[in-house]
Structure formats: C-alpha cells, structure tokens
PDB file of C-alpha atoms in Angstrom:
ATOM      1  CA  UNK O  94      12.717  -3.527   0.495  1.00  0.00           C
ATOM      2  CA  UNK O  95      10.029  -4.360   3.326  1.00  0.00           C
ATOM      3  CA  UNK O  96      10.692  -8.342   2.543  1.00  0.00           C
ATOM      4  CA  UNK O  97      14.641  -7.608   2.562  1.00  0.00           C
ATOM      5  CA  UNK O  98      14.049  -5.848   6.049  1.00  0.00           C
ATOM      6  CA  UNK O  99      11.968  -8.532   7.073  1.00  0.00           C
ATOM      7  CA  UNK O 100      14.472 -11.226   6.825  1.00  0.00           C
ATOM      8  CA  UNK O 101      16.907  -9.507   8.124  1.00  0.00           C
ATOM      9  CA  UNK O 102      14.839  -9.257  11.155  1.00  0.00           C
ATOM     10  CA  UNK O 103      14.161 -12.790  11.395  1.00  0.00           C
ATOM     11  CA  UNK O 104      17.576 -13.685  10.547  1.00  0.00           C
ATOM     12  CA  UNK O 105      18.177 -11.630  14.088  1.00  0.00           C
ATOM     13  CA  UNK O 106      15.260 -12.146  16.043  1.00  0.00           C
ATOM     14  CA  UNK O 107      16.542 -16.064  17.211  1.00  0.00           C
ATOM     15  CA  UNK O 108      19.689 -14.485  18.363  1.00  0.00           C
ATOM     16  CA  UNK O 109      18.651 -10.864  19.578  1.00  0.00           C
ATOM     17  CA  UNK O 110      15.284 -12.573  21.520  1.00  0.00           C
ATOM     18  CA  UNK O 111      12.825 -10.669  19.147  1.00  0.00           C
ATOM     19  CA  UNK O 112       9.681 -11.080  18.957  1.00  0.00           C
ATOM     20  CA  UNK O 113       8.070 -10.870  15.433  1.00  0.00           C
ATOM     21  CA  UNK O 114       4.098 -10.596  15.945  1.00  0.00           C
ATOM     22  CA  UNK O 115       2.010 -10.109  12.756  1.00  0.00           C
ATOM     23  CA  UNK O 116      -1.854  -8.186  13.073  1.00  0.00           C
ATOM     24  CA  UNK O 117      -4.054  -7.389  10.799  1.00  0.00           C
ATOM     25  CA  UNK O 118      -4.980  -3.917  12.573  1.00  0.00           C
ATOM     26  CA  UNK O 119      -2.096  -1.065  12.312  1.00  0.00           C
ATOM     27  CA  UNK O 120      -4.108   0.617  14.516  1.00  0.00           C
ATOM     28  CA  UNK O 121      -4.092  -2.121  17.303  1.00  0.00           C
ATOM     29  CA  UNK O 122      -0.470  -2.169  16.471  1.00  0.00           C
ATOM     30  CA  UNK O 123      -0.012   1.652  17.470  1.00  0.00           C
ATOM     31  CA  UNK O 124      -2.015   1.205  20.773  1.00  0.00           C
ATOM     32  CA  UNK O 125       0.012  -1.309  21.542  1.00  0.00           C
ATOM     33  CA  UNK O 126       3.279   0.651  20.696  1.00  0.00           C
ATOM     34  CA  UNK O 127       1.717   3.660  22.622  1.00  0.00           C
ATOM     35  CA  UNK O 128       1.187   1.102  25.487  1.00  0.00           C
ATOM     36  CA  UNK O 129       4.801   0.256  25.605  1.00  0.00           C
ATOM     37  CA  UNK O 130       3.396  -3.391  24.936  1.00  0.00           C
ATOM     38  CA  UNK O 131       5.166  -3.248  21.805  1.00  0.00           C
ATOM     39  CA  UNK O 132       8.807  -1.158  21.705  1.00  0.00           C
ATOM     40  CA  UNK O 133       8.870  -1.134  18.145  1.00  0.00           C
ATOM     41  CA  UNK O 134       6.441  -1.747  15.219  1.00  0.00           C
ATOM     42  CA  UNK O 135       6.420  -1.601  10.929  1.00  0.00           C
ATOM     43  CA  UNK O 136       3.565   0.871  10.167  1.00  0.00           C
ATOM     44  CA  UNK O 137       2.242   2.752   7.085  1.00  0.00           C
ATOM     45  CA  UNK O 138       3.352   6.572   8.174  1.00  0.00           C
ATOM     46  CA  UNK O 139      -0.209   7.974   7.312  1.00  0.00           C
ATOM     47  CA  UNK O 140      -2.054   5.396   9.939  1.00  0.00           C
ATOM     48  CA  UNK O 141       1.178   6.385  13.053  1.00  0.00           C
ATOM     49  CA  UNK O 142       0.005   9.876  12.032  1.00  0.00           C
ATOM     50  CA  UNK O 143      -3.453   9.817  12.791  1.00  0.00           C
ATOM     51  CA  UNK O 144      -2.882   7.671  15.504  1.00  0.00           C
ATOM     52  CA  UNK O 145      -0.818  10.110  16.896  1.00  0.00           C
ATOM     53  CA  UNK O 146      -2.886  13.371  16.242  1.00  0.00           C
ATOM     54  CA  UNK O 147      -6.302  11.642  16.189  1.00  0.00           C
ATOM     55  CA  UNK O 148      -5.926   9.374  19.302  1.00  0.00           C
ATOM     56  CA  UNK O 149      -3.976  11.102  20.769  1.00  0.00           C
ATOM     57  CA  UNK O 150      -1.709   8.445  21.393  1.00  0.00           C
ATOM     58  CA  UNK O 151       1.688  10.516  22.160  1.00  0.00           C
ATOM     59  CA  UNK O 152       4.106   8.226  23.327  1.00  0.00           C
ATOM     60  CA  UNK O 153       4.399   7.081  19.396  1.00  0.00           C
ATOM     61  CA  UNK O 154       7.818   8.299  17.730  1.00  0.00           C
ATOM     62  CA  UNK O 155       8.541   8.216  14.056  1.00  0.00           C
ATOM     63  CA  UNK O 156      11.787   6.618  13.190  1.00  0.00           C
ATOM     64  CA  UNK O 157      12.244   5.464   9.950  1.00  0.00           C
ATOM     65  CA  UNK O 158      10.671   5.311   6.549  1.00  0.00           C
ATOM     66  CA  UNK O 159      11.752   1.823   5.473  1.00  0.00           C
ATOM     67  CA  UNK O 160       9.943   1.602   1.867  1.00  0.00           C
ATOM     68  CA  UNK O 161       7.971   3.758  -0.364  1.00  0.00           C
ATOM     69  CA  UNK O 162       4.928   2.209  -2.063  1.00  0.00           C
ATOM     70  CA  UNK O 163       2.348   4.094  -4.191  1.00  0.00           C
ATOM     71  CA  UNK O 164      -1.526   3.201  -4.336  1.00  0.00           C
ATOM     72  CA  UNK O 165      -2.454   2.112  -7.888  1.00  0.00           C
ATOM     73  CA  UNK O 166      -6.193   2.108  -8.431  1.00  0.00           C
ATOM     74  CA  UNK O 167      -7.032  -0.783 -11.507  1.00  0.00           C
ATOM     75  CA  UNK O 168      -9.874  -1.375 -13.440  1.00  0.00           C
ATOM     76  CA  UNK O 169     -10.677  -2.595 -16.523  1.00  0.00           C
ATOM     77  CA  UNK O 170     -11.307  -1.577 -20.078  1.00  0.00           C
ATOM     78  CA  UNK O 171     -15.299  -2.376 -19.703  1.00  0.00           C
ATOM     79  CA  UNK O 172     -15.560  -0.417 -16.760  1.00  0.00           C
ATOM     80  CA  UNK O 173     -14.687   2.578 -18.068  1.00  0.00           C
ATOM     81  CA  UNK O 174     -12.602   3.936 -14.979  1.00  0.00           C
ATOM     82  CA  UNK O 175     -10.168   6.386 -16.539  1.00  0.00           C
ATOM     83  CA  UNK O 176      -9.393   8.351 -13.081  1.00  0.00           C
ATOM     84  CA  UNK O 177     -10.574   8.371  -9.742  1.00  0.00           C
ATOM     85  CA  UNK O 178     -13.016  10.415  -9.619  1.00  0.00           C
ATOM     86  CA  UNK O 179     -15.041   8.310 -11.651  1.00  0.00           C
ATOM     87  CA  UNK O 180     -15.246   5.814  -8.861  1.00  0.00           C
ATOM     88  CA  UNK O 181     -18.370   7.688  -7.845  1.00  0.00           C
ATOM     89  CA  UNK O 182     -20.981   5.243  -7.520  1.00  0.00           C
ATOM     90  CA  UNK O 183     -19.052   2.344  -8.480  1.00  0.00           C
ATOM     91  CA  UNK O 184     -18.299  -0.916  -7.174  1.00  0.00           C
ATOM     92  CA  UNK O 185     -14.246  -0.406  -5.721  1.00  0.00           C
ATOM     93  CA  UNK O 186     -12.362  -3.672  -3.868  1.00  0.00           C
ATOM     94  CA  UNK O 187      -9.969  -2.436  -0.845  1.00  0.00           C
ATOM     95  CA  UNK O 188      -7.846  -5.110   0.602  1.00  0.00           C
ATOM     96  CA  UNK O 189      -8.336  -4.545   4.521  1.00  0.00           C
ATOM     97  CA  UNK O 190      -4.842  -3.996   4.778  1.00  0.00           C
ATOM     98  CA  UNK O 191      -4.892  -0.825   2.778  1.00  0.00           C
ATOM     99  CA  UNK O 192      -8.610   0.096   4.682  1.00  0.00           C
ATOM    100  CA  UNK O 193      -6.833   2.486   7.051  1.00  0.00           C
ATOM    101  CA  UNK O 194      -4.848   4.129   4.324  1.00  0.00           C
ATOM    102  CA  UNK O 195      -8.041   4.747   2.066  1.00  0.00           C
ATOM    103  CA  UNK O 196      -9.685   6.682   5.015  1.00  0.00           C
ATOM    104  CA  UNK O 197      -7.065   8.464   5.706  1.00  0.00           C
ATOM    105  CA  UNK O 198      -7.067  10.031   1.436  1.00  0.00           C
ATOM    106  CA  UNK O 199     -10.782   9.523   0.950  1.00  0.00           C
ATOM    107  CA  UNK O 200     -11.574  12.900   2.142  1.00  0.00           C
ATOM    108  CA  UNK O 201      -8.770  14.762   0.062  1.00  0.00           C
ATOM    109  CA  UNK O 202     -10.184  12.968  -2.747  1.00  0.00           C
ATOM    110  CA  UNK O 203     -13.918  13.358  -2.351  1.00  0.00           C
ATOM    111  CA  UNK O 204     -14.274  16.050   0.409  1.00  0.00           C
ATOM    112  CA  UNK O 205     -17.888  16.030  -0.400  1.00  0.00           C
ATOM    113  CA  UNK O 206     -18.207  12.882  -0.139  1.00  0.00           C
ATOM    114  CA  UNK O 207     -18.471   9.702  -2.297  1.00  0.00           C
ATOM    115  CA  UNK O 208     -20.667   6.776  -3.000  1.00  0.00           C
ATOM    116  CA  UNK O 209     -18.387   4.150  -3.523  1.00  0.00           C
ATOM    117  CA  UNK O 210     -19.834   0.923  -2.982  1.00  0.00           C
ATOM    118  CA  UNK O 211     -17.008  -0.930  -0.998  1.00  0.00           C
ATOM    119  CA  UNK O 212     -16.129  -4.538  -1.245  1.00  0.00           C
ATOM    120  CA  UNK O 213     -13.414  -5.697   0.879  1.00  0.00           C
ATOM    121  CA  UNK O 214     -11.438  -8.693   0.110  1.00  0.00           C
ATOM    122  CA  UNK O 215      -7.813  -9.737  -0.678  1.00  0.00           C
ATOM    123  CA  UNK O 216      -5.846  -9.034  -3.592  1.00  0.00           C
ATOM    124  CA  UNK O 217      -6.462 -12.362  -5.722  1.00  0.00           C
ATOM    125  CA  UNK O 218     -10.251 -12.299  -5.073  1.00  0.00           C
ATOM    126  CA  UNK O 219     -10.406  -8.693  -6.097  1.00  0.00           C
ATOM    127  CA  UNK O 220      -8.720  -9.428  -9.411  1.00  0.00           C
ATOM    128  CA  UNK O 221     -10.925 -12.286 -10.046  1.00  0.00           C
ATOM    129  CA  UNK O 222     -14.046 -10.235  -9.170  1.00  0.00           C
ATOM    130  CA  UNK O 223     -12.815  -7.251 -11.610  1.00  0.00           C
ATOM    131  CA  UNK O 224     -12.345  -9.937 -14.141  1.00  0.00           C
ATOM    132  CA  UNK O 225     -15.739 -11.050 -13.551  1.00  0.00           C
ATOM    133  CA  UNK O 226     -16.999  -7.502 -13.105  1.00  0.00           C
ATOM    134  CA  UNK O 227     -18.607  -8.084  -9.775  1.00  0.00           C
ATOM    135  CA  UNK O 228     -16.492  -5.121  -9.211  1.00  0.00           C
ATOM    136  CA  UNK O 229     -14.846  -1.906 -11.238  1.00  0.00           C
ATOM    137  CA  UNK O 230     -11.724  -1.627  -9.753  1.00  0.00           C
ATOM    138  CA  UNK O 231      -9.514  -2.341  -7.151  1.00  0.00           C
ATOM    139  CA  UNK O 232      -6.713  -0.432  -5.030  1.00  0.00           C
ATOM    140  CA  UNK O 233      -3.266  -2.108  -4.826  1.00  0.00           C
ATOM    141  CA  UNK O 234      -0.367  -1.022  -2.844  1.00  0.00           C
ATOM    142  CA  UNK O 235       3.345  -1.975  -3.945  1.00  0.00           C
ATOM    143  CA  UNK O 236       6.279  -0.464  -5.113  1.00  0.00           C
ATOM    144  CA  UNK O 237       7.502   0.353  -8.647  1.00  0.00           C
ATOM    145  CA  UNK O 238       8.297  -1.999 -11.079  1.00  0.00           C
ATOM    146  CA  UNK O 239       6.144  -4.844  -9.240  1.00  0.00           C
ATOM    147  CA  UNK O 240       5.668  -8.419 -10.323  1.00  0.00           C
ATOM    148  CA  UNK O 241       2.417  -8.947  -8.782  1.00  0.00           C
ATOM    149  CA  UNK O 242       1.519  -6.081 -11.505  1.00  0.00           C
ATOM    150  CA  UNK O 243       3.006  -7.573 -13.897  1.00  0.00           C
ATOM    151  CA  UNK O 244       1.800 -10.839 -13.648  1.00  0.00           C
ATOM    152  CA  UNK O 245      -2.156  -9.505 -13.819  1.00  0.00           C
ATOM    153  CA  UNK O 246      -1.933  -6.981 -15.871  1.00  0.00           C
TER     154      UNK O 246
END
C-alpha cells in the first residue's frame, strides 16, 4: 500500500510542484513538520506520538493511517528463540529504520528492563548474520502476506 501511495505521489509531485525528500530520522522528519519546514510527512504513528507528547512538538496533526504493518521478530531453529521474551541476553539485529519503533515497545515488553545486545544493520545483513549466527534474531517490519518473507524464510 505505502509503495502504491508512493507512486502515486510521484506520479503528482512533477505536476503539483511536490517535493519528495527521503531521511533516515522520523524524528528529524517531525521537527521539521512541527517547524512548518515540512507541510506534510509519511510517519510510523507510534514515533508522531511521542513526538507529539514527548517533545512536545504540538503543531503535529494526525491525518491518516495509510498502511498497517506488524513487527515480526525471526530467528532461527539453533537459536532457540521461541518468543520474545527469550531475547534476554541475546544477540537481536534492528534495522535503524525500525530503531524508533523498538523504543517506543521495549518498555511494554521488558519494563524491567532487558539485556539485549543490539546490532544494528539493514535487513539483508541481518539475515546473513542470523544465518551465520553472529546474531539470534532479527525484527522485520512489513505487511501480511510479504515476499521479502517469503523469499528468506
């Protein structure tokens, strides 16, 4: 859905003078937005939340959920990772696109804390390290079905 929207938006940005400008920080991306620097941006809803409450950055408005993904966590066989709890004291990949997400869970999920040992990487390198077992699992974020699932698992 997010690539559909996407084209669509570049199919309109050459004759509607937008400007499509890619970051790698979400949260740059809602400081800009709050900044009026930016009139409208694509951003996970948790991140605009904490932006919002957090940063206090209040001239951010929600208007539209545009796709739903879920947050798989993978691992292999070997490792032994059957849930995520057991990710106590294990090597875990985050891509740094999904870094601002996983702080935003993390303490739902281990309000005690955790020692996770974090590597962060992108999605190919992470599946090569868990097949390598530099690492024991990885979180992925895409919809359901999804071929880039399918292809590695």
């Amino acid at each position: 859905m997010a690539s559909i929207i996407g084209k669509l938006l570049l199919s309109k940005a050459k004759i509607s003078n937008i400007n499509l400008i890619s970051q790698e920080s979400p949260e740059n991306i809602c400081s800009q937005v709050n900044n009026n620097i930016l009139t409208l941006a694509l951003i996970q809803a948790p991140i605009v939340n904490r932006c919002y409450t957090e940063n206090k950055m209040s001239n951010l408005q929600f208007v539209a959920n545009v796709q739903h993904q879920y947050l798989f966590c993978i691992s292999s066989i070997k490792s032994g990772v059957q849930n995520i709890h057991q990710l106590r004291r294990r090597r875990v990949g985050i891509p740094p696109r999904l870094k601002s997400i996983w702080l935003d869970i993390e303490p739902f999920i281990f309000p005690e804390g955790n020692s996770i040992k974090f590597v962060f990487d992108n999605e190919y390198n992470l599946i090569k390290d868990l097949a390598n077992f530099k690492i024991d699992a990885f979180f992925y974020a895409g919809e359901y079905p999804n071929q880039f699932l399918n292809t590695i698992l």
